[in-house]
Every structure is written in structure tokens, then in C-alpha cells.
Amino acid sequence: MVKSAYCPTCERDVSFSVKEVECTTSLDGVEYAYWVKQAVCEKCGGEAVYEPFEEEAGRAFNEAVREKKGLVSLAKIREMPKRYNIGKRPLSLLLGWGEITYTRFMDGQAPSQEYSDVIERLYSDPAAYYRVLVKGKDRISKIAFRKSEEAVASVLDSDFKSSEKIYEVADYFCILSEGDITTMMLQKLTYYAQGFSYVFLDSPLFEQCPMVGDAGPVYGQLLQEYQGKDLLVEYSNQGQAEAKLADAFEGVEEELLKAVFNSFGRYSGSILTQMVLNEDPIASRNGTSVKTQEKPEHDTVPTNDMKNYFRRIANAFGMKSSKDIAKYADEAFSKSTLAPTG
Ligand SMILES: [Zn+2]
């Protein structure tokens, strides 16, 4: 089908050529300049009306206004629900806005500066989005929460380096426990393995830094990999387990992982969570004493904090080898509020 435009001079549909022209529109006393496509009638050379160009011009004008005001682009507004796999209504509710507020922005309405800043920040900082998601989880359905949680974990991971080692570590704990392990336990054991690797290995086990959530440290990649999996089914075949264990890790790494598993693996996920929440690198970030204040912008635990903390523990407990980790685990357990008293 040949495209045609309406020419008001010829008073009929005509074929046309296209030229780019710069337009200036005044709004509230401010002039906005932007480029538009213009249909030109091939019969009389006058300006013709081609609907798609009109719509494009409307959007270009909107973008010009946003740009001048420093507002978030429409493209970013439309991309955000895809980026974090969440519907526009749930997203709006999650942010504590009216249910259709985000829909209106997606339809082209320019947000106020305040709303714009929120969108801009959450788009570019997945850790901040993750915090908002966890905080507002009760405002959206469980399914919506889980889907978005997976998506943000994946965005966070793509920002991380591509180390596969973290999977091998988690996998090793799954094999050791014969699958009798929860994802929460898995997160904490992996965290302790990394923490004590700063003490007993020359270099950390893997590269990733954990995010800090309300349940302590969380590795996005593990969240994505293990959430919703039936570990008991996947790891209960011990015939294969022996072989897998034999060639997974060796030497000091093997010793470390087994020591971490033997020391912490007997506690439930909620007890382990209690333990890590009491620990310095997490407690100081979780703002337990200053609940009203905003958490720091990038709430991952930096390598140096973890290194210093676990080396201090090793000193305090006079640890000579990874076998001594058990002493610390017992002490941490007795300090957790879930420990039996008296
Ligand atoms: Zn014409």
C-alpha cells in the first residue's frame, strides 16, 4: 500500500515526500525547539498532513520539554517495568503512588520533578529498586513480588563480574547437605565461606559482594539460581554426590567449605539470619540503631569491610585453621536471641 497524506491545498489525499524541519513551540513563556518530519505534497509542494508524523511531533515536543526541565525521558519510563519485570499498576502501588499514576506517565504525561527523580534513581540503581521492592512487598501480589525480585537479581548480576565460582560454592553446600538446605541457609553459608576465605585463603573465594537486605546479606545470583527449586529432589542422589564432591574443591578451599558447613550448617536459616544481623558489616549497614534514617545509597558490603571484620574475628578467637571456625559459630549462636536461655 502506498502511503498518502492529506493536502489541505489540493483538498485530497496525495503522495508526498519528507523533509526534516526544526520547530519551535512556546509553552508557559518558554520556547522549546525540536526536529520534526514534514510531509510535502508532490502535486503542489505545500505542507500535507500525515498522521504518524503528527504523533511523532507531539512526542518530540514532550521530550524537548522534559529535556529542558531535566526530567526523566519517556523511553526510560517505559523501559522500567520491563527492566524489573513488573506491571505498571503494581509498580505504582509499590512506590506508594496512585494506582494509575505510572500508567499516566507511560502514556506520555510528564512527571513532576519529584516523581521524575524517583524514577531516574530506581532505574539506574537496581540495589535501590530492590530495597523499595522488599519494603513494599505487601502492597503487591506474591507472584508480582517474586517475578520482580528475580528480574532485579538478574539486573544486579549483569552489573557484576561474571565469576561462576559462587555457583560452585553454593552447589557444594547443596551436595554436602544432600539437598536438606533452604535458600536462606545457602545464602548465609556462602557469605560465611566468603568471609572466612579472607582469613584462610590468599584471595577471596569469588568476586561478588552481597547486597544487604532485611534478612542480612543476599547474593543476587544465588537468589535467581535457587529460588523456587526443590533442592531436596535435585541433590538427594548420593551416588552422584560422592563423585561430585571429589572433584569440586580440593586443599584449603575444600577444608574451608567443609568447616563452614560443619560449623553453621546445623542451624536453621532464621538462626543464621539472626547471627549475621548481629555482625558488624551487616549491623552497621542495616541501620538497626538509626531506623528512621535512609540507608546508604549502595548497600552492598564492600570487600574491605568483610575482610577486616572476619580477620578481627579470627584474631579474637585465636583461629589457627578453618577448623576453629566452629568456636565462632557456637559463640554467635549463643548471642542470637533464638538461642535457649538459662
Ligand atoms: Zn497539494
mmCIF file of C-alpha atoms and ligand atoms in Angstrom:
data_model
loop_
_atom_site.group_PDB
_atom_site.id
_atom_site.type_symbol
_atom_site.label_atom_id
_atom_site.label_comp_id
_atom_site.label_asym_id
_atom_site.label_seq_id
_atom_site.Cartn_x
_atom_site.Cartn_y
_atom_site.Cartn_z
ATOM 1 C CA MET A 1 0.000 0.000 0.000
ATOM 2 C CA VAL A 2 1.317 3.419 -0.941
ATOM 3 C CA LYS A 3 1.319 5.845 1.975
ATOM 4 C CA SER A 4 -0.641 9.005 1.428
ATOM 5 C CA ALA A 5 -1.072 12.264 3.267
ATOM 6 C CA TYR A 6 -3.897 14.776 3.187
ATOM 7 C CA CYS A 7 -3.117 18.010 1.404
ATOM 8 C CA PRO A 8 -5.369 20.878 2.573
ATOM 9 C CA THR A 9 -4.475 22.912 -0.543
ATOM 10 C CA CYS A 10 -5.377 20.166 -3.036
ATOM 11 C CA GLU A 11 -8.163 19.031 -0.667
ATOM 12 C CA ARG A 12 -7.411 15.363 -1.134
ATOM 13 C CA ASP A 13 -5.068 12.509 -0.275
ATOM 14 C CA VAL A 14 -1.785 12.870 -2.115
ATOM 15 C CA SER A 15 1.553 11.134 -2.343
ATOM 16 C CA PHE A 16 4.299 13.022 -0.565
ATOM 17 C CA SER A 17 7.993 13.463 0.082
ATOM 18 C CA VAL A 18 9.542 14.018 3.514
ATOM 19 C CA LYS A 19 11.638 16.863 4.853
ATOM 20 C CA GLU A 20 13.042 17.488 8.322
ATOM 21 C CA VAL A 21 12.284 20.860 9.842
ATOM 22 C CA GLU A 22 13.077 22.463 13.165
ATOM 23 C CA CYS A 23 10.016 23.515 15.083
ATOM 24 C CA THR A 24 9.722 25.951 17.959
ATOM 25 C CA THR A 25 6.796 25.850 20.331
ATOM 26 C CA SER A 26 6.176 28.168 23.218
ATOM 27 C CA LEU A 27 4.756 26.842 26.479
ATOM 28 C CA ASP A 28 4.275 28.937 29.623
ATOM 29 C CA GLY A 29 6.570 31.558 28.178
ATOM 30 C CA VAL A 30 9.391 29.116 27.459
ATOM 31 C CA GLU A 31 10.415 28.235 23.904
ATOM 32 C CA TYR A 32 11.126 24.621 23.053
ATOM 33 C CA ALA A 33 12.926 23.696 19.842
ATOM 34 C CA TYR A 34 12.741 20.221 18.313
ATOM 35 C CA TRP A 35 13.003 18.483 14.982
ATOM 36 C CA VAL A 36 10.012 17.017 13.169
ATOM 37 C CA LYS A 37 9.316 15.254 9.891
ATOM 38 C CA GLN A 38 7.072 17.165 7.499
ATOM 39 C CA ALA A 39 5.113 15.620 4.617
ATOM 40 C CA VAL A 40 5.311 17.656 1.399
ATOM 41 C CA CYS A 41 2.581 17.317 -1.243
ATOM 42 C CA GLU A 42 4.045 16.065 -4.526
ATOM 43 C CA LYS A 43 1.384 17.906 -6.535
ATOM 44 C CA CYS A 44 1.530 21.458 -5.147
ATOM 45 C CA GLY A 45 4.622 21.334 -2.898
ATOM 46 C CA GLY A 46 2.588 22.516 0.082
ATOM 47 C CA GLU A 47 2.583 21.037 3.565
ATOM 48 C CA ALA A 48 0.455 17.906 3.858
ATOM 49 C CA VAL A 49 -0.874 16.173 6.955
ATOM 50 C CA TYR A 50 0.498 12.706 7.632
ATOM 51 C CA GLU A 51 -0.883 11.293 10.902
ATOM 52 C CA PRO A 52 2.168 9.299 12.118
ATOM 53 C CA PHE A 53 4.362 12.412 11.690
ATOM 54 C CA GLU A 54 1.885 14.436 13.753
ATOM 55 C CA GLU A 55 2.116 11.917 16.578
ATOM 56 C CA GLU A 56 5.888 11.853 16.317
ATOM 57 C CA ALA A 57 5.960 15.635 16.542
ATOM 58 C CA GLY A 58 3.845 15.519 19.700
ATOM 59 C CA ARG A 59 6.302 13.133 21.295
ATOM 60 C CA ALA A 60 9.297 15.182 20.144
ATOM 61 C CA PHE A 61 7.769 18.252 21.761
ATOM 62 C CA ASN A 62 7.186 16.334 25.000
ATOM 63 C CA GLU A 63 10.775 15.135 25.003
ATOM 64 C CA ALA A 64 12.033 18.670 24.380
ATOM 65 C CA VAL A 65 10.073 19.899 27.410
ATOM 66 C CA ARG A 66 11.393 17.066 29.570
ATOM 67 C CA GLU A 67 14.942 17.583 28.462
ATOM 68 C CA LYS A 68 14.856 21.289 29.201
ATOM 69 C CA LYS A 69 13.364 20.649 32.652
ATOM 70 C CA GLY A 70 15.817 17.822 33.355
ATOM 71 C CA LEU A 71 13.005 15.271 33.624
ATOM 72 C CA VAL A 72 13.376 11.554 33.050
ATOM 73 C CA SER A 73 12.897 10.513 29.424
ATOM 74 C CA LEU A 74 9.747 8.765 28.282
ATOM 75 C CA ALA A 75 11.902 5.921 26.981
ATOM 76 C CA LYS A 76 13.231 5.278 30.481
ATOM 77 C CA ILE A 77 9.744 5.465 31.995
ATOM 78 C CA ARG A 78 8.547 2.863 29.528
ATOM 79 C CA GLU A 79 11.618 0.687 29.953
ATOM 80 C CA MET A 80 11.482 0.472 33.752
ATOM 81 C CA PRO A 81 8.567 -2.019 34.080
ATOM 82 C CA LYS A 82 10.351 -4.273 31.567
ATOM 83 C CA ARG A 83 13.701 -3.894 33.291
ATOM 84 C CA TYR A 84 12.274 -5.046 36.613
ATOM 85 C CA ASN A 85 9.511 -7.268 35.222
ATOM 86 C CA ILE A 86 6.650 -5.566 36.999
ATOM 87 C CA GLY A 87 3.306 -4.258 35.730
ATOM 88 C CA LYS A 88 2.727 -0.503 35.646
ATOM 89 C CA ARG A 89 -0.044 -0.690 38.270
ATOM 90 C CA PRO A 90 1.893 -2.849 40.766
ATOM 91 C CA LEU A 91 4.889 -0.575 40.210
ATOM 92 C CA SER A 92 2.783 2.468 41.010
ATOM 93 C CA LEU A 93 1.483 0.838 44.201
ATOM 94 C CA LEU A 94 4.961 -0.312 45.170
ATOM 95 C CA LEU A 95 6.149 3.281 45.022
ATOM 96 C CA GLY A 96 3.237 4.376 47.164
ATOM 97 C CA TRP A 97 1.652 6.323 44.288
ATOM 98 C CA GLY A 98 -1.921 6.255 42.993
ATOM 99 C CA GLU A 99 -2.666 3.064 41.112
ATOM 100 C CA ILE A 100 -2.701 4.641 37.657
ATOM 101 C CA THR A 101 -0.060 7.300 38.201
ATOM 102 C CA TYR A 102 2.664 5.308 36.498
ATOM 103 C CA THR A 103 0.281 4.436 33.650
ATOM 104 C CA ARG A 104 -0.259 8.144 33.013
ATOM 105 C CA PHE A 105 3.487 8.728 32.828
ATOM 106 C CA MET A 106 3.826 5.837 30.393
ATOM 107 C CA ASP A 107 1.110 7.378 28.263
ATOM 108 C CA GLY A 108 3.233 10.484 27.950
ATOM 109 C CA GLN A 109 2.251 12.774 30.799
ATOM 110 C CA ALA A 110 5.355 14.451 32.169
ATOM 111 C CA PRO A 111 6.018 13.622 35.831
ATOM 112 C CA SER A 112 6.756 16.323 38.379
ATOM 113 C CA GLN A 113 10.396 16.799 39.326
ATOM 114 C CA GLU A 114 9.938 14.759 42.498
ATOM 115 C CA TYR A 115 8.397 11.759 40.721
ATOM 116 C CA SER A 116 10.912 12.080 37.919
ATOM 117 C CA ASP A 117 13.802 11.874 40.372
ATOM 118 C CA VAL A 118 12.410 8.698 41.914
ATOM 119 C CA ILE A 119 12.059 7.029 38.511
ATOM 120 C CA GLU A 120 15.508 8.139 37.406
ATOM 121 C CA ARG A 121 17.143 6.867 40.592
ATOM 122 C CA LEU A 122 15.390 3.491 40.704
ATOM 123 C CA TYR A 123 16.071 2.903 37.037
ATOM 124 C CA SER A 124 19.789 3.457 37.332
ATOM 125 C CA ASP A 125 20.265 1.852 40.751
ATOM 126 C CA PRO A 126 18.888 -1.705 40.890
ATOM 127 C CA ALA A 127 20.017 -2.093 44.517
ATOM 128 C CA ALA A 128 17.799 0.875 45.432
ATOM 129 C CA TYR A 129 14.920 -0.676 43.492
ATOM 130 C CA TYR A 130 15.486 -3.954 45.297
ATOM 131 C CA ARG A 131 15.172 -2.140 48.637
ATOM 132 C CA VAL A 132 11.927 -0.479 47.578
ATOM 133 C CA LEU A 133 10.607 -3.826 46.355
ATOM 134 C CA VAL A 134 11.296 -5.596 49.646
ATOM 135 C CA LYS A 135 9.940 -2.708 51.685
ATOM 136 C CA GLY A 136 6.716 -2.529 49.683
ATOM 137 C CA LYS A 137 6.161 -6.228 49.090
ATOM 138 C CA ASP A 138 2.875 -6.223 50.994
ATOM 139 C CA ARG A 139 1.389 -3.734 48.539
ATOM 140 C CA ILE A 140 1.644 -6.134 45.590
ATOM 141 C CA SER A 141 0.795 -9.777 44.991
ATOM 142 C CA LYS A 142 3.214 -12.527 45.974
ATOM 143 C CA ILE A 143 3.601 -13.525 42.330
ATOM 144 C CA ALA A 144 4.330 -9.969 41.239
ATOM 145 C CA PHE A 145 6.892 -9.689 44.021
ATOM 146 C CA ARG A 146 8.662 -12.913 43.100
ATOM 147 C CA LYS A 147 8.772 -12.115 39.381
ATOM 148 C CA SER A 148 10.217 -8.684 40.000
ATOM 149 C CA GLU A 149 12.665 -9.991 42.582
ATOM 150 C CA GLU A 150 14.042 -12.419 40.013
ATOM 151 C CA ALA A 151 14.324 -9.678 37.438
ATOM 152 C CA VAL A 152 16.163 -7.254 39.692
ATOM 153 C CA ALA A 153 18.535 -10.017 40.777
ATOM 154 C CA SER A 154 19.324 -10.601 37.147
ATOM 155 C CA VAL A 155 19.910 -6.887 36.516
ATOM 156 C CA LEU A 156 22.204 -6.733 39.536
ATOM 157 C CA ASP A 157 24.120 -9.732 38.296
ATOM 158 C CA SER A 158 24.684 -8.303 34.866
ATOM 159 C CA ASP A 159 26.379 -5.418 36.678
ATOM 160 C CA PHE A 160 28.593 -7.899 38.473
ATOM 161 C CA LYS A 161 31.628 -9.630 37.115
ATOM 162 C CA SER A 162 30.982 -12.990 35.570
ATOM 163 C CA SER A 163 32.507 -15.212 38.245
ATOM 164 C CA GLU A 164 30.954 -18.678 38.168
ATOM 165 C CA LYS A 165 32.714 -19.697 41.339
ATOM 166 C CA ILE A 166 29.875 -18.502 43.551
ATOM 167 C CA TYR A 167 27.604 -21.125 41.972
ATOM 168 C CA GLU A 168 30.193 -23.822 42.627
ATOM 169 C CA VAL A 169 30.392 -22.814 46.281
ATOM 170 C CA ALA A 170 26.602 -22.863 46.718
ATOM 171 C CA ASP A 171 26.369 -26.108 44.783
ATOM 172 C CA TYR A 172 28.945 -27.644 47.087
ATOM 173 C CA PHE A 173 26.823 -26.820 50.140
ATOM 174 C CA CYS A 174 23.794 -28.344 48.432
ATOM 175 C CA ILE A 175 25.715 -31.560 47.841
ATOM 176 C CA LEU A 176 27.118 -31.658 51.390
ATOM 177 C CA SER A 177 23.641 -31.222 52.842
ATOM 178 C CA GLU A 178 22.136 -33.726 50.401
ATOM 179 C CA GLY A 179 19.676 -31.001 49.456
ATOM 180 C CA ASP A 180 18.401 -30.637 53.016
ATOM 181 C CA ILE A 181 19.024 -26.904 52.927
ATOM 182 C CA THR A 182 16.954 -23.780 52.358
ATOM 183 C CA THR A 183 17.895 -20.912 50.071
ATOM 184 C CA MET A 184 18.228 -18.694 53.139
ATOM 185 C CA MET A 185 20.749 -21.088 54.680
ATOM 186 C CA LEU A 186 22.534 -21.293 51.374
ATOM 187 C CA GLN A 187 22.905 -17.515 51.244
ATOM 188 C CA LYS A 188 24.361 -17.377 54.756
ATOM 189 C CA LEU A 189 26.750 -20.320 54.349
ATOM 190 C CA THR A 190 28.049 -18.783 51.138
ATOM 191 C CA TYR A 191 28.505 -15.487 52.969
ATOM 192 C CA TYR A 192 30.467 -17.123 55.800
ATOM 193 C CA ALA A 193 32.588 -19.072 53.333
ATOM 194 C CA GLN A 194 33.474 -15.825 51.613
ATOM 195 C CA GLY A 195 34.096 -14.069 54.935
ATOM 196 C CA PHE A 196 36.491 -16.709 56.244
ATOM 197 C CA SER A 197 38.190 -17.047 52.881
ATOM 198 C CA TYR A 198 39.721 -13.637 53.664
ATOM 199 C CA VAL A 199 41.324 -15.306 56.673
ATOM 200 C CA PHE A 200 42.349 -18.752 55.485
ATOM 201 C CA LEU A 201 42.904 -18.343 51.736
ATOM 202 C CA ASP A 202 45.204 -15.950 49.976
ATOM 203 C CA SER A 203 42.336 -14.496 47.963
ATOM 204 C CA PRO A 204 38.531 -14.381 48.319
ATOM 205 C CA LEU A 205 36.607 -17.398 47.034
ATOM 206 C CA PHE A 206 34.634 -15.380 44.497
ATOM 207 C CA GLU A 207 34.255 -11.781 43.339
ATOM 208 C CA GLN A 208 30.666 -10.851 44.186
ATOM 209 C CA CYS A 209 29.765 -8.566 47.081
ATOM 210 C CA PRO A 210 26.471 -9.288 48.834
ATOM 211 C CA MET A 211 23.585 -6.838 48.923
ATOM 212 C CA VAL A 212 22.210 -6.058 52.343
ATOM 213 C CA GLY A 213 18.519 -6.806 52.750
ATOM 214 C CA ASP A 214 16.343 -7.014 55.850
ATOM 215 C CA ALA A 215 17.390 -10.646 56.171
ATOM 216 C CA GLY A 216 21.091 -9.852 56.034
ATOM 217 C CA PRO A 217 23.450 -10.420 53.121
ATOM 218 C CA VAL A 218 21.983 -11.679 49.849
ATOM 219 C CA TYR A 219 23.770 -12.697 46.662
ATOM 220 C CA GLY A 220 21.606 -11.788 43.692
ATOM 221 C CA GLN A 221 22.926 -14.585 41.542
ATOM 222 C CA LEU A 222 22.030 -17.222 44.123
ATOM 223 C CA LEU A 223 18.608 -15.699 44.594
ATOM 224 C CA GLN A 224 17.989 -16.092 40.915
ATOM 225 C CA GLU A 225 19.517 -19.550 40.615
ATOM 226 C CA TYR A 226 17.966 -21.299 43.591
ATOM 227 C CA GLN A 227 14.683 -19.538 44.379
ATOM 228 C CA GLY A 228 11.773 -21.945 43.961
ATOM 229 C CA LYS A 229 13.942 -25.001 43.257
ATOM 230 C CA ASP A 230 13.296 -28.258 45.089
ATOM 231 C CA LEU A 231 16.813 -28.810 46.389
ATOM 232 C CA LEU A 232 15.864 -31.992 48.203
ATOM 233 C CA VAL A 233 14.854 -33.591 44.931
ATOM 234 C CA GLU A 234 17.821 -32.271 42.999
ATOM 235 C CA TYR A 235 20.552 -33.159 45.468
ATOM 236 C CA SER A 236 19.337 -36.278 47.232
ATOM 237 C CA ASN A 237 21.068 -38.721 44.902
ATOM 238 C CA GLN A 238 24.125 -39.574 46.952
ATOM 239 C CA GLY A 239 25.586 -41.984 44.416
ATOM 240 C CA GLN A 240 26.407 -38.969 42.239
ATOM 241 C CA ALA A 241 27.181 -36.763 45.213
ATOM 242 C CA GLU A 242 30.334 -38.658 46.174
ATOM 243 C CA ALA A 243 31.769 -38.173 42.714
ATOM 244 C CA LYS A 244 30.732 -34.506 42.586
ATOM 245 C CA LEU A 245 32.292 -33.806 45.974
ATOM 246 C CA ALA A 246 35.511 -35.475 44.983
ATOM 247 C CA ASP A 247 36.264 -33.188 42.075
ATOM 248 C CA ALA A 248 34.629 -29.910 43.169
ATOM 249 C CA PHE A 249 37.184 -28.412 45.550
ATOM 250 C CA GLU A 250 40.487 -29.509 46.989
ATOM 251 C CA GLY A 251 43.121 -28.458 49.504
ATOM 252 C CA VAL A 252 42.483 -25.394 51.656
ATOM 253 C CA GLU A 253 39.309 -24.465 49.776
ATOM 254 C CA GLU A 254 37.795 -27.874 50.465
ATOM 255 C CA GLU A 255 38.812 -27.624 54.119
ATOM 256 C CA LEU A 256 37.298 -24.168 54.436
ATOM 257 C CA LEU A 257 33.971 -25.104 52.849
ATOM 258 C CA LYS A 258 33.616 -28.230 54.950
ATOM 259 C CA ALA A 259 34.493 -26.306 58.117
ATOM 260 C CA VAL A 260 31.896 -23.620 57.311
ATOM 261 C CA PHE A 261 29.308 -26.282 56.600
ATOM 262 C CA ASN A 262 30.061 -28.215 59.805
ATOM 263 C CA SER A 263 30.055 -25.043 61.901
ATOM 264 C CA PHE A 264 26.994 -23.264 60.507
ATOM 265 C CA GLY A 265 25.113 -25.902 58.514
ATOM 266 C CA ARG A 266 23.348 -27.271 61.580
ATOM 267 C CA TYR A 267 21.484 -24.001 62.198
ATOM 268 C CA SER A 268 18.252 -23.003 60.517
ATOM 269 C CA GLY A 269 18.023 -20.113 58.090
ATOM 270 C CA SER A 270 16.374 -17.860 60.658
ATOM 271 C CA ILE A 271 19.029 -18.540 63.303
ATOM 272 C CA LEU A 272 21.776 -17.862 60.765
ATOM 273 C CA THR A 273 19.995 -14.641 59.827
ATOM 274 C CA GLN A 274 19.988 -13.607 63.481
ATOM 275 C CA MET A 275 23.695 -14.306 63.679
ATOM 276 C CA VAL A 276 24.700 -12.241 60.662
ATOM 277 C CA LEU A 277 22.430 -9.364 61.609
ATOM 278 C CA ASN A 278 24.454 -9.039 64.812
ATOM 279 C CA GLU A 279 27.700 -8.872 62.886
ATOM 280 C CA ASP A 280 29.407 -5.635 62.222
ATOM 281 C CA PRO A 281 29.490 -5.331 58.420
ATOM 282 C CA ILE A 282 25.734 -6.017 58.304
ATOM 283 C CA ALA A 283 24.584 -4.370 61.522
ATOM 284 C CA SER A 284 26.262 -1.090 60.610
ATOM 285 C CA ARG A 285 24.583 -1.094 57.189
ATOM 286 C CA ASN A 286 21.195 -2.232 58.326
ATOM 287 C CA GLY A 287 20.823 0.882 60.447
ATOM 288 C CA THR A 288 19.404 -1.040 63.401
ATOM 289 C CA SER A 289 20.129 1.888 65.708
ATOM 290 C CA VAL A 290 19.044 4.617 63.306
ATOM 291 C CA LYS A 291 15.893 3.138 61.802
ATOM 292 C CA THR A 292 14.431 6.436 60.683
ATOM 293 C CA GLN A 293 17.363 7.407 58.511
ATOM 294 C CA GLU A 294 17.725 6.469 54.872
ATOM 295 C CA LYS A 295 20.002 3.536 54.268
ATOM 296 C CA PRO A 296 23.171 4.288 52.353
ATOM 297 C CA GLU A 297 22.733 4.521 48.615
ATOM 298 C CA HIS A 298 24.815 1.497 47.629
ATOM 299 C CA ASP A 299 24.063 -1.116 50.192
ATOM 300 C CA THR A 300 26.423 -3.863 49.269
ATOM 301 C CA VAL A 301 29.053 -4.956 51.739
ATOM 302 C CA PRO A 302 32.409 -3.793 50.385
ATOM 303 C CA THR A 303 35.263 -6.274 50.237
ATOM 304 C CA ASN A 304 37.356 -4.324 52.720
ATOM 305 C CA ASP A 305 34.670 -4.281 55.402
ATOM 306 C CA MET A 306 34.231 -8.025 55.171
ATOM 307 C CA LYS A 307 37.938 -8.656 55.113
ATOM 308 C CA ASN A 308 38.596 -6.502 58.184
ATOM 309 C CA TYR A 309 35.682 -7.906 60.128
ATOM 310 C CA PHE A 310 36.494 -11.570 59.586
ATOM 311 C CA ARG A 311 40.189 -11.025 60.254
ATOM 312 C CA ARG A 312 39.277 -9.346 63.545
ATOM 313 C CA ILE A 313 37.149 -12.348 64.487
ATOM 314 C CA ALA A 314 39.962 -14.733 63.607
ATOM 315 C CA ASN A 315 42.270 -12.773 65.897
ATOM 316 C CA ALA A 316 39.802 -12.572 68.739
ATOM 317 C CA PHE A 317 39.143 -16.317 68.640
ATOM 318 C CA GLY A 318 42.757 -17.226 68.085
ATOM 319 C CA MET A 319 41.895 -19.157 64.937
ATOM 320 C CA LYS A 320 44.780 -21.201 63.584
ATOM 321 C CA SER A 321 42.944 -23.112 60.870
ATOM 322 C CA SER A 322 39.474 -23.254 59.368
ATOM 323 C CA LYS A 323 38.598 -25.984 61.896
ATOM 324 C CA ASP A 324 38.467 -23.219 64.529
ATOM 325 C CA ILE A 325 35.512 -21.572 62.781
ATOM 326 C CA ALA A 326 33.241 -23.771 64.920
ATOM 327 C CA LYS A 327 34.268 -21.813 68.046
ATOM 328 C CA TYR A 328 32.987 -18.628 66.474
ATOM 329 C CA ALA A 329 29.774 -20.273 65.267
ATOM 330 C CA ASP A 330 28.965 -21.515 68.784
ATOM 331 C CA GLU A 331 29.572 -18.075 70.241
ATOM 332 C CA ALA A 332 27.476 -16.361 67.544
ATOM 333 C CA PHE A 333 24.652 -18.813 68.173
ATOM 334 C CA SER A 334 24.684 -18.203 71.920
ATOM 335 C CA LYS A 335 24.379 -14.466 71.222
ATOM 336 C CA SER A 336 21.410 -14.834 68.892
ATOM 337 C CA THR A 337 18.047 -14.201 70.503
ATOM 338 C CA LEU A 338 16.836 -17.592 69.339
ATOM 339 C CA ALA A 339 19.354 -19.456 71.489
ATOM 340 C CA PRO A 340 17.936 -21.269 74.515
ATOM 341 C CA THR A 341 18.443 -19.257 77.708
ATOM 342 C CA GLY A 342 19.487 -20.340 81.209
HETATM 343 ZN ZN ZN B 1 -1.175 19.690 -2.600
#
